[in-house]
Amino acid sequence: MTTSPAVAWTGADPYAAALHAGRGPLFLRRTDGWLLPLDVERWCARADPVDREVLDRCEGAVLDVGCGPGRLVAELAARGRTVLGIDVSAAAVDHAVRLGGQALRRSVFEPLPGQGRWGTVLLMDGNVGIGGDPGALLDRVAQLLVPGGLLIAEAAPVDVDERADVHLTDAHDAVGAPFLWARLGTPALLRYARGWEQEGQWTAGGRRFVALRSRRASSSAEPPKSTAVISSQRARKPSVDWPVADR
């Protein structure tokens, strides 16, 4: 049986071990044995020039979905920006906080602080794959953004559109629980982004990015409503009062 991505990543010992060490090897493995190497060293480092170019484009308060060990959250915090990272991995959240960022252990599909009031949502490092259903993820992101808000997503460096059961594994064949994941190249991501306005796309450092803008609501429109909770994970609360936070 496939496990919820929230549960799978939380209990994935290879992932926690890799973040603790600050290096891989770490892979996503499909059921047919195909391996996708994961760039743990880059994730655990400080934001690089390609990351910083992405962050220069952010507007308003920023929500980093699947923030991992928190390099982007820490960089934005150092710039004095209002930013929150969310991740279902306790190890990732702990790492992000140690870097100086604010992070919650929570799934993107759970109720979140500031729903409908984030200026920018980030889906970096392949996180367009969260949940294995790109359409549902994009719908959820639209609920989190202000009307006309900005989504910056990192697409796969190849033209691919696939959904698969995967699990995390390392060089010693330690494995985490299986979960659904998706891989999208830029053309596939744009196909799923119905109702979004394309803001731009670019390539830097061998990585591909797409910027999308959500629909602008009329003045009479009601604020977005949260989706149902799909995980029972306990959340960590930020240590400061967030200007965008729900109380």
mmCIF file of C-alpha atoms in Angstrom, residues 123 128 134 138 151-156 159-161 183-194 196 208-212:
data_model
loop_
_atom_site.group_PDB
_atom_site.id
_atom_site.type_symbol
_atom_site.label_atom_id
_atom_site.label_comp_id
_atom_site.label_asym_id
_atom_site.label_seq_id
_atom_site.Cartn_x
_atom_site.Cartn_y
_atom_site.Cartn_z
ATOM 1 C CA LEU A 123 8.173 24.871 -5.154
ATOM 2 C CA VAL A 128 6.150 20.181 -7.987
ATOM 3 C CA PRO A 134 0.351 18.235 -9.939
ATOM 4 C CA LEU A 138 -1.342 23.780 -8.062
ATOM 5 C CA LEU A 151 4.373 30.837 -7.797
ATOM 6 C CA ILE A 152 7.981 30.037 -8.659
ATOM 7 C CA ALA A 153 8.477 26.348 -9.431
ATOM 8 C CA GLU A 154 11.553 24.389 -10.417
ATOM 9 C CA ALA A 155 10.846 21.929 -13.211
ATOM 10 C CA ALA A 156 12.831 18.833 -14.149
ATOM 11 C CA ASP A 159 10.842 17.065 -20.821
ATOM 12 C CA VAL A 160 9.058 14.533 -18.618
ATOM 13 C CA ASP A 161 5.558 14.018 -17.208
ATOM 14 C CA ARG A 183 8.337 14.599 -12.194
ATOM 15 C CA LEU A 184 7.436 17.444 -14.545
ATOM 16 C CA GLY A 185 9.445 19.207 -17.179
ATOM 17 C CA THR A 186 8.512 22.756 -18.145
ATOM 18 C CA PRO A 187 6.026 21.810 -20.918
ATOM 19 C CA ALA A 188 4.175 19.420 -18.595
ATOM 20 C CA LEU A 189 4.077 21.933 -15.757
ATOM 21 C CA LEU A 190 2.562 24.549 -18.058
ATOM 22 C CA ARG A 191 -0.067 22.050 -19.231
ATOM 23 C CA TYR A 192 -1.178 21.491 -15.636
ATOM 24 C CA ALA A 193 -1.226 25.231 -14.888
ATOM 25 C CA ARG A 194 -4.700 25.900 -16.272
ATOM 26 C CA TRP A 196 -2.597 30.478 -14.150
ATOM 27 C CA ARG A 208 14.823 25.145 -15.100
ATOM 28 C CA PHE A 209 12.269 27.453 -13.537
ATOM 29 C CA VAL A 210 8.740 28.638 -14.241
ATOM 30 C CA ALA A 211 6.996 31.660 -12.729
ATOM 31 C CA LEU A 212 3.195 31.611 -12.703
#
